[in-house]
């Protein structure tokens, strides 16, 4: 039987009343009604998903804080804070805030990992296990692999030369991404992805990028990617079909690498000779139960490491390359330091000499401040009874975050915040402490980055090796030189020419810088 016109009209009016009710409630009666923010953000998370799709989340949030102040409503049930205090309160260890549905929505693997585990209990169990892969012994074991992939990276960058010893312009985002994935695949599952050296393996790159884009959308609009009413409609996947499909393909590919390594381990003698992270992690046994991780849990954990340790390193490398190529004084000081500390390239490694490269380290910290890898707000959800952040009550189930990019450009913490100024990290101890309190590229607290030491070593070793072998400069070709730069044409918040532009895909994606490299004459 056809529904009558009256039935349809009633249904339409009913729906309109419901929508009006929800809108009025969210704007005037909601627990966050008193928090300022854009009207659309108060009504729906589709507002922040729109900005995730435009990849300008961090730029928009930084501007919203400038407009509305330190607390901004960025979704119906979400507020953002912007201070060192809020960073400590939200991500500090003793709060009632957890990774919740936003992290569930990002998950593709059937089982949770250390990254998206909601409960403290599961997280601390997993963190203990994963830390086996980052122990001092594991770090020492990783050094030869780091050096091998850094050598491949340098060979490509300094590669065939064209004019007066200078290479042609290299798009460093792409090469740094290949370096990062080759290295992390080798460190985690002993796999040679050879993206730096074998063009045929680069076909995976679009799937890798799509996975990050999917994560960026899902964290902003969890209800479109989670089970329930919307999942039946597959709204997230309907709106972004290519990203959703390619993103899943990346997971299938990583799972197949992990499965292959697990099969190898089972067929090897009990003591596997190759010390990749999966060996250290699979070997772990719970002291109480004697149990290790199941294959499914191992797959979830190793997938997390493969994803977490690739895009972030790419941004770490490219932003450092960008700022050193744009700030000649800093570049010269870093070159001088590296070439005076390391007499030979063989002496570069995870050693005491590396830790004396204080200027290079300051450059890295400063690049990670101005253009940090995490561009999305890392939401935390209030548990039963709610939480209090900077004096504001957050009811159970509602979410809060301090956006790292906005914090790094909060002028009260980092004056002249868009200036690349490594000297900030070389002042007296008191000032450095204040700078550091509002610096969080690796987040803080018990869910901070487990790979932080490894990541900093990778970036420092790679950059020290590049600077040891030769020089780099901005591409001569003006059409390429500007790629990655800010410009008035890119719109508000992206106008600063010397700021390396980030594009939010959960973590940052980047384009450029295009640089030319030249080996130096070794004295
Ligand atoms: C420059 C490089 C890196 C940056 C900037 C970075 C940044 C971060 C940040 C901000 C978080 C917190 C995420 C959240 O709260 O949702 C995080 C977590 C994590 N990172 Fe990194 N990361 C880097 C490199 C790495 C590497 C090389 C690995 C491993 C190979 C790694 C593994 C992880 C894992 C497993 C977590 C989850 C930790 C937990 O929840 O206990 N990261 N990272």
mmCIF file of C-alpha atoms and ligand atoms in Angstrom, residues 91 99 103 106 114-116 123 127 130 134 184 187-188 219 277 301 304-306 308-310 312-313 315-316 368 372-374 378 380 404 440-443 446-452 454-456 458-459 506, ligand 1:
data_model
loop_
_atom_site.group_PDB
_atom_site.id
_atom_site.type_symbol
_atom_site.label_atom_id
_atom_site.label_comp_id
_atom_site.label_asym_id
_atom_site.label_seq_id
_atom_site.Cartn_x
_atom_site.Cartn_y
_atom_site.Cartn_z
ATOM 1 C CA UNK A 91 46.775 13.815 28.811
ATOM 2 C CA UNK A 99 40.426 7.065 24.278
ATOM 3 C CA UNK A 103 39.575 5.862 18.331
ATOM 4 C CA UNK A 106 39.546 4.809 13.279
ATOM 5 C CA UNK A 114 47.952 -0.254 22.315
ATOM 6 C CA UNK A 115 47.013 2.813 20.228
ATOM 7 C CA UNK A 116 43.231 2.461 20.369
ATOM 8 C CA UNK A 123 46.381 -0.273 27.536
ATOM 9 C CA UNK A 127 52.151 -0.856 26.578
ATOM 10 C CA UNK A 130 55.083 -3.241 23.160
ATOM 11 C CA UNK A 134 61.752 -0.320 22.330
ATOM 12 C CA UNK A 184 59.814 0.728 9.891
ATOM 13 C CA UNK A 187 62.484 -2.793 12.125
ATOM 14 C CA UNK A 188 59.091 -4.289 12.878
ATOM 15 C CA UNK A 219 38.242 10.750 14.314
ATOM 16 C CA UNK A 277 60.374 -5.968 16.944
ATOM 17 C CA UNK A 301 49.962 -4.303 17.405
ATOM 18 C CA UNK A 304 49.841 0.025 14.649
ATOM 19 C CA UNK A 305 53.635 0.220 14.722
ATOM 20 C CA UNK A 306 53.877 0.116 10.931
ATOM 21 C CA UNK A 308 52.540 5.028 13.611
ATOM 22 C CA UNK A 309 56.188 4.865 12.626
ATOM 23 C CA UNK A 310 55.908 5.944 8.996
ATOM 24 C CA UNK A 312 55.143 10.809 11.478
ATOM 25 C CA UNK A 313 58.790 10.278 10.562
ATOM 26 C CA UNK A 315 56.754 14.882 8.536
ATOM 27 C CA UNK A 316 59.604 15.048 11.047
ATOM 28 C CA UNK A 368 58.480 19.755 15.294
ATOM 29 C CA UNK A 372 54.192 19.182 14.192
ATOM 30 C CA UNK A 373 53.160 15.799 12.799
ATOM 31 C CA UNK A 374 49.887 15.489 14.764
ATOM 32 C CA UNK A 378 43.656 13.776 19.941
ATOM 33 C CA UNK A 380 39.835 12.008 25.135
ATOM 34 C CA UNK A 404 49.080 20.323 19.338
ATOM 35 C CA UNK A 440 53.962 18.003 22.597
ATOM 36 C CA UNK A 441 54.678 16.584 19.128
ATOM 37 C CA UNK A 442 54.789 13.158 20.806
ATOM 38 C CA UNK A 443 51.908 13.967 23.172
ATOM 39 C CA UNK A 446 51.017 7.487 29.778
ATOM 40 C CA UNK A 447 49.632 7.406 26.226
ATOM 41 C CA UNK A 448 52.421 9.441 24.719
ATOM 42 C CA UNK A 449 54.476 8.091 21.844
ATOM 43 C CA UNK A 450 56.170 4.819 22.727
ATOM 44 C CA UNK A 451 58.481 5.318 19.719
ATOM 45 C CA UNK A 452 59.710 8.796 20.701
ATOM 46 C CA UNK A 454 63.560 5.797 18.221
ATOM 47 C CA UNK A 455 61.908 8.548 16.164
ATOM 48 C CA UNK A 456 64.247 11.278 17.398
ATOM 49 C CA UNK A 458 66.052 8.270 13.225
ATOM 50 C CA UNK A 459 65.551 11.929 12.323
ATOM 51 C CA UNK A 506 45.002 12.552 11.306
HETATM 52 C C1 LIG B 1 58.429 12.027 14.580
HETATM 53 C C2 LIG B 1 57.851 10.868 14.777
HETATM 54 C C3 LIG B 1 56.659 10.603 15.662
HETATM 55 C C4 LIG B 1 55.737 11.457 16.185
HETATM 56 C C5 LIG B 1 55.670 12.973 16.028
HETATM 57 C C6 LIG B 1 54.794 10.663 16.947
HETATM 58 C C7 LIG B 1 53.714 11.179 17.646
HETATM 59 C C8 LIG B 1 52.852 10.428 18.414
HETATM 60 C C9 LIG B 1 51.730 10.960 19.157
HETATM 61 C C10 LIG B 1 51.313 12.414 19.197
HETATM 62 C C11 LIG B 1 51.121 9.921 19.787
HETATM 63 C C12 LIG B 1 49.858 9.984 20.664
HETATM 64 C C13 LIG B 1 48.677 9.622 19.777
HETATM 65 C C14 LIG B 1 47.319 9.712 20.438
HETATM 66 O O1 LIG B 1 47.200 10.154 21.568
HETATM 67 O O2 LIG B 1 46.365 9.322 19.772
HETATM 68 C C15 LIG B 1 51.841 8.735 19.449
HETATM 69 C C16 LIG B 1 51.510 7.475 19.896
HETATM 70 C C17 LIG B 1 52.149 6.329 19.486
HETATM 71 N N1 LIG B 1 53.259 6.246 18.678
HETATM 72 FE FE1 LIG B 1 54.273 7.786 17.852
HETATM 73 N N2 LIG B 1 55.159 9.351 16.861
HETATM 74 C C18 LIG B 1 56.295 9.264 16.086
HETATM 75 C C19 LIG B 1 56.978 8.112 15.765
HETATM 76 C C20 LIG B 1 56.647 6.855 16.172
HETATM 77 C C21 LIG B 1 57.379 5.654 15.870
HETATM 78 C C22 LIG B 1 58.690 5.603 15.063
HETATM 79 C C23 LIG B 1 56.689 4.611 16.416
HETATM 80 C C24 LIG B 1 56.979 3.139 16.393
HETATM 81 C C25 LIG B 1 57.672 2.508 15.582
HETATM 82 C C26 LIG B 1 55.537 5.152 17.083
HETATM 83 C C27 LIG B 1 54.583 4.410 17.757
HETATM 84 C C28 LIG B 1 53.551 4.928 18.497
HETATM 85 C C29 LIG B 1 52.594 4.112 19.238
HETATM 86 C C30 LIG B 1 52.561 2.594 19.311
HETATM 87 C C31 LIG B 1 51.717 4.994 19.860
HETATM 88 C C32 LIG B 1 50.560 4.634 20.795
HETATM 89 C C33 LIG B 1 51.106 4.650 22.214
HETATM 90 C C34 LIG B 1 50.084 4.402 23.308
HETATM 91 O O3 LIG B 1 48.893 4.713 23.133
HETATM 92 O O4 LIG B 1 50.504 3.907 24.368
HETATM 93 N N3 LIG B 1 55.544 6.512 16.914
HETATM 94 N N4 LIG B 1 52.889 9.050 18.623
#
